[in-house]
XYZ file of C-alpha atoms in Angstrom:
573
model
C 4.255 49.739 -65.343
C 1.500 50.767 -63.016
C 0.611 54.470 -63.169
C 1.977 56.624 -60.396
C -0.429 58.030 -57.843
C 0.385 61.663 -57.084
C 0.913 62.721 -53.513
C 2.506 65.364 -51.336
C 6.297 65.554 -51.040
C 7.890 63.548 -48.301
C 9.487 65.514 -45.494
C 13.187 64.684 -45.443
C 14.488 62.029 -43.122
C 11.540 61.405 -40.835
C 12.720 58.664 -38.477
C 10.475 55.912 -37.199
C 10.168 55.396 -33.447
C 12.934 53.234 -32.059
C 12.257 49.596 -31.295
C 12.078 48.674 -27.636
C 15.575 47.648 -26.663
C 15.868 44.203 -25.016
C 17.716 44.144 -21.681
C 21.319 43.010 -21.868
C 20.676 40.109 -19.500
C 17.905 38.666 -21.653
C 18.760 35.011 -22.111
C 19.309 34.140 -25.743
C 17.935 30.933 -27.150
C 20.074 27.906 -26.505
C 22.767 27.504 -29.139
C 21.492 24.801 -31.496
C 23.249 21.511 -31.016
C 24.810 19.832 -34.004
C 21.779 17.567 -34.302
C 19.433 20.589 -34.410
C 21.338 22.606 -37.005
C 19.359 22.499 -40.210
C 21.011 20.884 -43.210
C 20.880 22.274 -46.723
C 17.388 22.017 -48.192
C 16.827 18.799 -50.118
C 15.115 20.283 -53.154
C 14.643 16.863 -54.741
C 13.209 15.292 -51.595
C 9.470 14.556 -52.029
C 8.471 16.779 -49.071
C 10.099 20.034 -50.224
C 9.121 19.258 -53.814
C 5.434 19.075 -52.914
C 5.286 21.924 -50.373
C 7.273 24.319 -52.564
C 5.120 23.502 -55.578
C 1.965 24.181 -53.557
C 3.367 27.467 -52.186
C 4.310 28.620 -55.676
C 0.860 27.695 -56.978
C -1.007 29.466 -54.168
C 1.169 32.583 -54.274
C 0.864 32.751 -58.065
C -2.925 32.424 -58.001
C -3.653 34.729 -55.068
C -0.548 36.774 -54.253
C -0.783 39.063 -57.240
C -4.441 39.794 -56.523
C -3.905 40.647 -52.850
C -0.806 42.809 -52.950
C 0.517 43.215 -49.409
C 2.529 46.254 -50.489
C -0.732 48.224 -50.680
C -1.502 47.403 -47.034
C 2.041 48.409 -46.074
C 1.719 51.761 -47.812
C -1.661 52.495 -46.233
C -0.499 51.442 -42.768
C 2.567 53.688 -42.966
C 0.972 56.594 -44.828
C 2.375 58.997 -42.252
C 5.792 57.339 -42.289
C 6.896 58.188 -45.838
C 10.460 58.570 -44.682
C 13.836 57.902 -46.067
C 16.515 57.114 -43.519
C 19.249 59.685 -43.127
C 22.696 58.321 -42.246
C 24.568 61.548 -43.022
C 24.450 62.617 -39.368
C 25.454 60.832 -36.188
C 23.061 60.397 -33.233
C 24.690 63.378 -31.500
C 24.001 65.606 -34.507
C 27.547 65.749 -35.905
C 28.014 65.050 -39.629
C 28.809 61.427 -40.436
C 31.782 61.352 -42.780
C 32.137 57.613 -43.389
C 29.931 54.526 -43.262
C 30.301 50.765 -43.709
C 27.467 48.677 -45.176
C 27.355 44.872 -45.300
C 25.207 43.398 -48.078
C 24.087 39.760 -47.809
C 21.539 38.071 -50.062
C 19.992 34.592 -50.254
C 20.554 33.367 -46.713
C 18.632 30.890 -44.562
C 19.414 27.539 -46.168
C 21.835 25.251 -44.300
C 23.330 26.092 -40.888
C 26.984 25.805 -41.928
C 26.719 28.187 -44.850
C 24.403 30.740 -43.208
C 26.229 30.813 -39.887
C 29.611 31.065 -41.620
C 28.476 34.267 -43.330
C 26.859 35.621 -40.142
C 29.986 34.801 -38.134
C 32.390 36.555 -40.473
C 30.365 39.718 -41.091
C 30.144 40.256 -37.333
C 33.928 40.107 -36.843
C 35.127 43.633 -35.999
C 37.493 43.709 -38.975
C 38.508 41.662 -42.009
C 41.353 42.036 -44.469
C 40.578 42.714 -48.119
C 42.242 44.159 -51.221
C 41.794 47.764 -52.265
C 41.450 48.883 -55.888
C 45.240 48.643 -56.358
C 45.421 45.123 -54.917
C 46.936 46.265 -51.615
C 45.803 44.763 -48.285
C 43.381 46.976 -46.397
C 41.328 46.551 -43.240
C 37.531 46.571 -43.587
C 35.111 47.041 -40.692
C 31.893 45.316 -39.737
C 28.929 47.207 -41.134
C 27.158 50.118 -39.479
C 24.280 48.818 -41.586
C 23.331 45.287 -42.602
C 21.232 44.975 -45.760
C 19.568 41.667 -46.618
C 19.110 41.557 -50.370
C 16.230 39.077 -50.698
C 15.228 35.441 -50.104
C 16.097 35.441 -46.435
C 14.874 31.859 -45.954
C 14.445 28.617 -47.914
C 12.512 26.731 -49.104
C 9.382 28.706 -48.150
C 8.523 31.516 -45.769
C 7.069 30.493 -42.425
C 7.780 31.305 -38.793
C 9.648 28.066 -38.050
C 12.023 28.252 -41.012
C 12.746 31.941 -40.386
C 13.598 31.066 -36.794
C 15.719 27.993 -37.495
C 17.379 28.947 -40.774
C 17.895 32.726 -40.330
C 17.316 34.061 -36.822
C 19.211 31.407 -34.873
C 22.384 31.553 -36.997
C 22.513 35.351 -36.717
C 21.532 35.232 -33.048
C 24.408 32.856 -32.380
C 26.766 35.261 -34.158
C 25.504 38.455 -32.468
C 22.686 38.573 -29.956
C 23.329 42.037 -28.558
C 25.231 45.215 -29.416
C 26.138 48.336 -27.490
C 25.688 51.867 -28.846
C 26.061 52.854 -31.561
C 24.065 49.772 -32.557
C 24.038 48.681 -36.204
C 20.768 48.849 -38.122
C 19.328 46.199 -40.424
C 17.149 46.521 -43.510
C 15.734 43.724 -45.627
C 14.405 43.413 -49.146
C 12.033 40.504 -49.855
C 12.625 37.973 -52.606
C 10.169 35.550 -54.152
C 10.638 32.990 -51.341
C 9.783 35.665 -48.753
C 6.592 36.353 -50.710
C 5.310 32.755 -50.510
C 3.351 33.613 -47.349
C 2.411 37.086 -48.639
C 5.184 38.701 -46.543
C 3.537 37.818 -43.220
C 6.698 36.373 -41.634
C 8.956 38.937 -43.318
C 6.878 41.839 -42.010
C 6.746 40.435 -38.480
C 10.528 40.173 -38.428
C 11.689 43.306 -40.244
C 8.804 45.807 -40.410
C 7.393 45.704 -36.860
C 9.956 47.825 -35.027
C 11.545 44.821 -33.352
C 15.185 44.025 -32.766
C 16.759 41.493 -35.090
C 19.096 40.069 -32.463
C 22.003 42.564 -32.309
C 20.625 44.785 -35.075
C 17.936 47.442 -34.842
C 15.113 47.319 -37.418
C 13.809 50.580 -38.896
C 11.712 49.979 -41.968
C 7.898 49.953 -42.146
C 7.655 48.765 -45.735
C 9.229 46.110 -47.910
C 11.098 48.829 -49.832
C 13.187 51.696 -48.509
C 15.653 54.493 -49.220
C 18.849 55.230 -47.273
C 20.718 58.530 -47.553
C 24.420 57.860 -47.054
C 27.412 60.194 -46.657
C 29.247 61.476 -49.730
C 25.972 62.129 -51.613
C 25.296 58.429 -52.008
C 21.844 56.819 -51.749
C 20.924 53.169 -51.331
C 17.546 52.518 -52.938
C 15.874 49.114 -52.411
C 12.804 48.090 -54.403
C 10.269 45.290 -54.032
C 9.142 43.730 -57.316
C 6.933 41.146 -55.592
C 6.355 37.873 -57.506
C 5.612 39.240 -60.949
C 8.610 41.549 -61.363
C 6.197 44.438 -60.984
C 6.643 47.702 -59.123
C 3.304 48.936 -57.771
C 1.941 52.464 -58.118
C 2.331 53.461 -54.466
C 5.959 52.347 -54.522
C 6.577 54.460 -57.627
C 5.048 57.419 -55.827
C 7.229 56.796 -52.794
C 10.424 56.835 -54.848
C 9.316 59.943 -56.725
C 8.984 61.639 -53.358
C 12.400 60.390 -52.312
C 13.809 61.713 -55.605
C 12.457 65.163 -54.742
C 14.949 65.221 -51.841
C 17.916 64.435 -54.091
C 20.231 66.957 -55.681
C 21.926 66.982 -59.095
C 25.067 64.892 -58.870
C 23.790 62.522 -56.202
C 24.773 58.897 -56.786
C 22.623 55.804 -56.331
C 23.156 52.165 -55.380
C 19.991 50.420 -56.653
C 19.180 47.123 -54.908
C 16.685 44.635 -56.319
C 15.863 41.058 -55.363
C 16.636 39.719 -58.853
C 19.394 40.547 -61.373
C 17.040 41.498 -64.184
C 20.012 42.475 -66.358
C 21.239 38.864 -66.367
C 17.819 37.198 -66.670
C 16.685 39.446 -69.532
C 19.884 38.629 -71.438
C 19.672 34.892 -70.771
C 16.049 34.717 -71.928
C 15.929 37.629 -74.380
C 14.678 35.464 -77.280
C 12.656 33.063 -75.138
C 10.542 35.037 -72.663
C 9.537 38.667 -73.371
C 8.165 39.015 -69.829
C 11.713 38.884 -68.446
C 13.018 42.414 -68.962
C 14.536 45.474 -67.302
C 11.623 47.851 -67.859
C 11.011 48.501 -64.160
C 14.681 49.216 -63.526
C 14.913 51.582 -66.460
C 11.788 53.378 -65.269
C 13.224 53.909 -61.789
C 16.513 55.094 -63.239
C 14.635 57.719 -65.255
C 12.790 58.842 -62.104
C 16.118 59.649 -60.475
C 17.714 60.999 -63.649
C 15.012 63.666 -63.860
C 16.424 65.271 -60.710
C 20.021 64.851 -61.852
C 20.900 61.743 -59.798
C 22.843 58.920 -61.435
C 22.467 55.175 -60.795
C 26.047 53.904 -60.741
C 25.656 50.545 -58.978
C 23.043 47.816 -59.475
C 23.145 45.174 -56.756
C 21.001 42.023 -56.584
C 20.843 38.488 -55.277
C 18.567 35.597 -56.379
C 21.374 33.897 -58.331
C 23.617 32.302 -55.719
C 27.004 33.322 -57.048
C 29.031 36.496 -57.646
C 29.176 38.066 -61.091
C 30.117 41.639 -61.903
C 29.350 43.284 -65.236
C 30.927 46.687 -65.891
C 30.307 49.481 -68.394
C 33.017 51.656 -69.891
C 31.560 54.660 -68.039
C 32.144 52.893 -64.697
C 28.572 51.760 -63.987
C 28.478 48.330 -62.323
C 25.862 45.565 -62.322
C 26.671 43.091 -59.553
C 24.947 39.802 -58.765
C 25.789 38.734 -55.208
C 23.520 36.015 -53.845
C 26.066 34.124 -51.766
C 24.647 34.521 -48.262
C 23.999 30.860 -47.496
C 21.785 29.238 -50.123
C 22.973 26.451 -52.423
C 25.489 27.511 -55.060
C 24.342 28.475 -58.561
C 26.597 27.880 -61.590
C 28.530 30.672 -63.285
C 28.620 28.876 -66.622
C 25.797 27.779 -68.910
C 23.813 30.700 -70.299
C 26.123 33.076 -72.170
C 25.883 36.372 -70.304
C 29.427 37.574 -70.912
C 28.024 40.679 -72.588
C 24.812 42.423 -71.584
C 22.686 44.933 -73.422
C 23.921 48.475 -73.122
C 27.596 47.588 -73.311
C 28.128 45.786 -69.992
C 30.915 43.197 -69.997
C 31.510 40.389 -67.522
C 34.609 41.179 -65.448
C 34.528 38.678 -62.573
C 32.726 35.434 -61.721
C 32.903 33.495 -58.456
C 33.407 30.622 -58.558
C 35.163 30.772 -61.943
C 33.314 29.171 -64.853
C 35.782 26.282 -65.094
C 35.209 25.419 -61.429
C 31.447 25.674 -61.935
C 31.566 23.339 -64.924
C 33.627 20.821 -62.970
C 31.219 20.896 -60.028
C 28.352 19.986 -62.383
C 29.840 16.492 -62.786
C 28.794 15.784 -59.220
C 25.335 15.117 -60.666
C 26.618 11.647 -61.517
C 26.340 11.093 -57.751
C 22.708 12.205 -57.785
C 21.349 9.031 -56.076
C 23.806 9.463 -53.181
C 23.195 13.207 -52.763
C 19.412 12.918 -53.144
C 18.515 9.414 -51.915
C 14.883 10.287 -51.139
C 14.221 11.236 -54.738
C 14.126 7.498 -55.369
C 10.598 7.497 -53.945
C 9.551 9.555 -56.970
C 11.284 7.582 -59.707
C 10.553 4.239 -58.038
C 6.842 5.069 -57.920
C 6.857 6.249 -61.542
C 8.542 3.059 -62.705
C 6.086 0.909 -60.729
C 3.165 2.809 -62.276
C 4.641 2.341 -65.751
C 4.824 -1.416 -65.171
C 1.277 -1.539 -63.822
C -0.065 0.417 -66.798
C 1.755 -1.945 -69.147
C 0.231 -4.969 -67.397
C -3.313 -3.589 -67.633
C -3.157 -3.534 -71.422
C -5.744 -1.745 -73.536
C -5.984 2.043 -73.262
C -3.874 2.150 -70.088
C -0.893 0.799 -72.014
C -1.052 3.904 -74.244
C -2.260 6.636 -71.870
C 0.022 5.763 -68.935
C 3.353 6.112 -70.754
C 2.069 9.250 -72.469
C 1.309 10.830 -69.088
C 4.822 10.010 -67.880
C 6.435 11.618 -70.927
C 4.205 14.700 -70.555
C 5.264 14.958 -66.906
C 8.945 15.040 -67.844
C 8.234 17.565 -70.613
C 6.572 19.837 -68.048
C 9.603 19.471 -65.765
C 11.990 20.536 -68.517
C 13.381 24.083 -68.773
C 10.298 26.190 -69.431
C 11.980 29.115 -71.206
C 13.003 27.214 -74.331
C 10.090 25.562 -76.133
C 12.202 23.503 -78.491
C 14.398 22.223 -75.676
C 11.376 21.539 -73.531
C 9.740 19.385 -76.205
C 12.810 17.585 -77.491
C 14.763 17.091 -74.286
C 11.635 16.436 -72.227
C 10.451 13.749 -74.628
C 13.865 12.092 -74.784
C 14.240 12.256 -71.013
C 10.799 10.734 -70.428
C 11.381 8.053 -73.076
C 14.679 7.082 -71.437
C 12.864 6.480 -68.161
C 10.167 4.425 -69.924
C 12.776 2.276 -71.653
C 14.517 1.741 -68.313
C 11.208 0.878 -66.665
C 10.305 -1.705 -69.300
C 13.809 -3.175 -69.084
C 13.399 -3.545 -65.332
C 9.936 -5.037 -65.860
C 11.458 -7.679 -68.146
C 14.133 -8.362 -65.563
C 11.480 -8.702 -62.872
C 9.418 -11.052 -65.006
C 12.483 -13.192 -65.692
C 13.290 -13.314 -61.975
C 9.698 -14.209 -61.102
C 9.717 -16.986 -63.692
C 12.983 -18.339 -62.282
C 11.629 -18.280 -58.721
C 8.397 -19.941 -59.821
C 10.412 -22.808 -61.267
C 12.765 -23.051 -58.342
C 10.511 -22.699 -55.299
C 7.917 -25.426 -54.683
C 4.401 -24.139 -54.141
C 5.123 -20.768 -55.698
C 2.068 -20.997 -57.935
C -0.192 -21.567 -54.934
C 0.405 -17.955 -53.852
C -1.394 -15.792 -56.403
C 0.157 -12.398 -56.972
C 3.706 -13.347 -55.923
C 5.053 -12.922 -59.440
C 3.384 -9.528 -59.731
C 4.865 -8.539 -56.371
C 8.361 -9.524 -57.501
C 8.031 -7.504 -60.704
C 6.735 -4.534 -58.713
C 9.599 -4.692 -56.236
C 12.161 -4.886 -59.030
C 10.515 -1.923 -60.739
C 10.385 0.166 -57.570
C 13.870 -0.721 -56.320
C 15.437 -0.492 -59.751
C 13.561 2.732 -60.464
C 14.910 4.153 -57.199
C 18.487 3.699 -58.404
C 18.287 3.786 -62.206
C 15.740 6.617 -62.306
C 17.871 8.773 -60.005
C 20.976 8.045 -62.095
C 19.143 9.069 -65.263
C 17.973 12.297 -63.619
C 21.532 13.176 -62.604
C 22.861 12.363 -66.067
C 20.110 14.438 -67.677
C 20.926 17.480 -65.506
C 24.650 17.127 -66.235
C 24.141 16.980 -70.007
C 21.521 19.741 -69.952
C 23.763 22.246 -68.163
C 27.223 21.424 -69.481
C 26.018 20.621 -72.983
C 23.118 23.015 -73.593
C 23.217 25.627 -70.820
C 19.802 24.598 -69.453
C 18.536 23.602 -65.993
C 21.121 25.646 -64.109
C 18.807 25.932 -61.096
C 17.857 22.252 -60.971
C 21.359 20.951 -61.715
C 22.882 22.875 -58.790
C 20.010 22.720 -56.309
C 20.384 18.942 -56.646
C 24.009 19.251 -55.499
C 23.271 21.291 -52.333
C 26.733 22.877 -52.427
C 27.276 24.875 -49.246
C 30.699 26.249 -50.241
C 31.694 29.310 -52.319
C 29.679 31.696 -50.165
C 30.268 35.428 -50.158
C 29.058 38.837 -49.032
C 29.726 42.377 -50.184
C 31.126 45.132 -47.978
C 30.641 48.745 -49.081
C 32.537 51.724 -47.682
C 31.957 55.429 -48.218
C 35.033 57.338 -47.007
C 35.460 60.925 -45.847
C 36.081 62.055 -49.460
C 32.793 60.595 -50.684
C 34.556 57.732 -52.466
C 32.709 54.417 -52.559
C 34.615 51.147 -52.453
C 32.941 47.775 -52.961
C 34.741 44.796 -51.408
C 33.433 41.322 -52.391
C 34.611 38.726 -49.857
C 34.379 35.003 -50.575
C 34.543 31.753 -48.594
C 35.732 28.871 -50.760
C 34.885 26.321 -48.070
C 32.625 26.900 -45.077
C 33.319 25.067 -41.800
C 31.644 21.701 -41.224
C 32.365 21.765 -37.489
C 32.014 24.446 -34.819
C 33.127 24.749 -31.204
C 31.904 26.948 -28.320
C 33.698 30.231 -27.708
C 35.020 30.272 -24.110
C 33.517 32.977 -21.872
C 31.479 34.430 -24.720
C 29.468 37.507 -23.744
C 26.132 38.667 -25.196
C 27.920 40.619 -27.952
C 30.187 37.738 -28.898
C 29.713 34.867 -31.282
C 28.827 31.708 -29.373
C 30.469 29.321 -31.836
C 33.657 29.560 -33.855
C 35.068 27.411 -36.681
C 36.580 24.089 -35.687
C 37.451 22.824 -39.155
C 41.094 23.121 -40.318
C 40.012 22.729 -43.938
C 37.661 25.720 -43.800
C 38.523 28.998 -45.499
C 38.651 32.498 -44.105
C 37.171 35.388 -46.117
C 39.375 36.590 -48.953
C 38.839 39.167 -51.672
C 37.115 37.758 -54.739
C 38.662 40.656 -56.647
C 40.198 44.040 -55.750
C 37.770 46.684 -54.581
C 35.658 48.515 -57.139
C 36.233 52.242 -56.638
C 33.937 55.192 -57.337
C 35.638 58.538 -56.820
């Protein structure tokens, strides 16, 4: 934990200047045609594999040594505000408020636009704490919980994968306009928050929502003595000194008995449990520290809310405290089975998972279709198999070093949190590919020998036999290597609880999306409504006579789902 830097108390509820409002007749961007709507990211395509790896490397080497949060704090030194939503613009007390929480957006069009479309509907049906139908309203506030765009942060992907879906759902709003706040995740940090800051921290309008924040972290004072606190842990799960100071100042404006919803970009409570014996750097120290900051003034953290894992899981304590993972805003689905996190430290028990673990386990079998879902990955395995054959042909030291390099490469790919699994499974996985490559090489040599005996003049073309072997290795490696990768991911996750990220990013599942709707009523009671979409639409049609406040496209897929309650509302009285 970085030491706190002392500073003067923050004056309560200083509001930033309002963003310049766009005129109502401003032409929105053309609605993307079906051909221009981005598909789910192909994480096993060579392009995204290389660019994401480079972004991670650069951000890891330089991002932690040039912390953009320091520049934010210095630039907004006179804007140390929290945002007060306990009063209405006309000065009257605000008794109720609706907040929509969406995390991990900006992947494929269908999934991201489906979420944007449904959260902008004026009302949706849900279940209250007793399981009775109740009407929920579109949020007065929209909170993005991290990783707003995939695979990496840049202006084009923010525009195509986040802005345009939300613009198509709501390009304009009349007073009282909803506000939007955003918390960055690790993918937002890959360009050192440049694109994130331009979009959310520059006093611009985010389509039909008004931006307010100046920093990548913020505090919202809600009715009923509730606070929403959002922190930025950057890339290294670290909270910087100036951020600690900021939240200490915010805490000075709290009163004993105030209640807190603490938002973070990652569910540290799940990750620390999953890797408790494997990686001591994955822990909840920063969260516990912040909780103590607020406890010193008598405020209680009752709700932890995070994205990063692209599913819904709620862990509850006997005292009513909730830890909710809700990263279903549009990115590929993550599994809810694998690592055993049914019980967390401190007495938190898993109450709900979406999709259910049995559905998650069944979906994992789709990895047997890996070559069909990820056809471009064949360039990788085909090239590796061709190299293995070439190294074998060279003889000498190359025959030893080449295969060793291939095995080491697969070991490095293997789940990095478990050393024994990394060494054993990585070696077996790499050896399986080598055996397949040498089998294909033998097949290619046999085919070349047959052609040499069957085609007159074959021997007069030097290198033809080598070419045949190479083509068999590359083509066979394309198919066989991809099949082995899919089989490996299936066995790793369903058999050993490893490679949950790789096994499901390979599947690019755009269904089972969700968002969370929070409501503080006139009695100060908080209700949390998780709403899920089992199947997002694959087709969309224009909305006739749509105005600037209306969605421009609506579902045109009879098999698509409408939002339904994942579970009855969680109530805090």
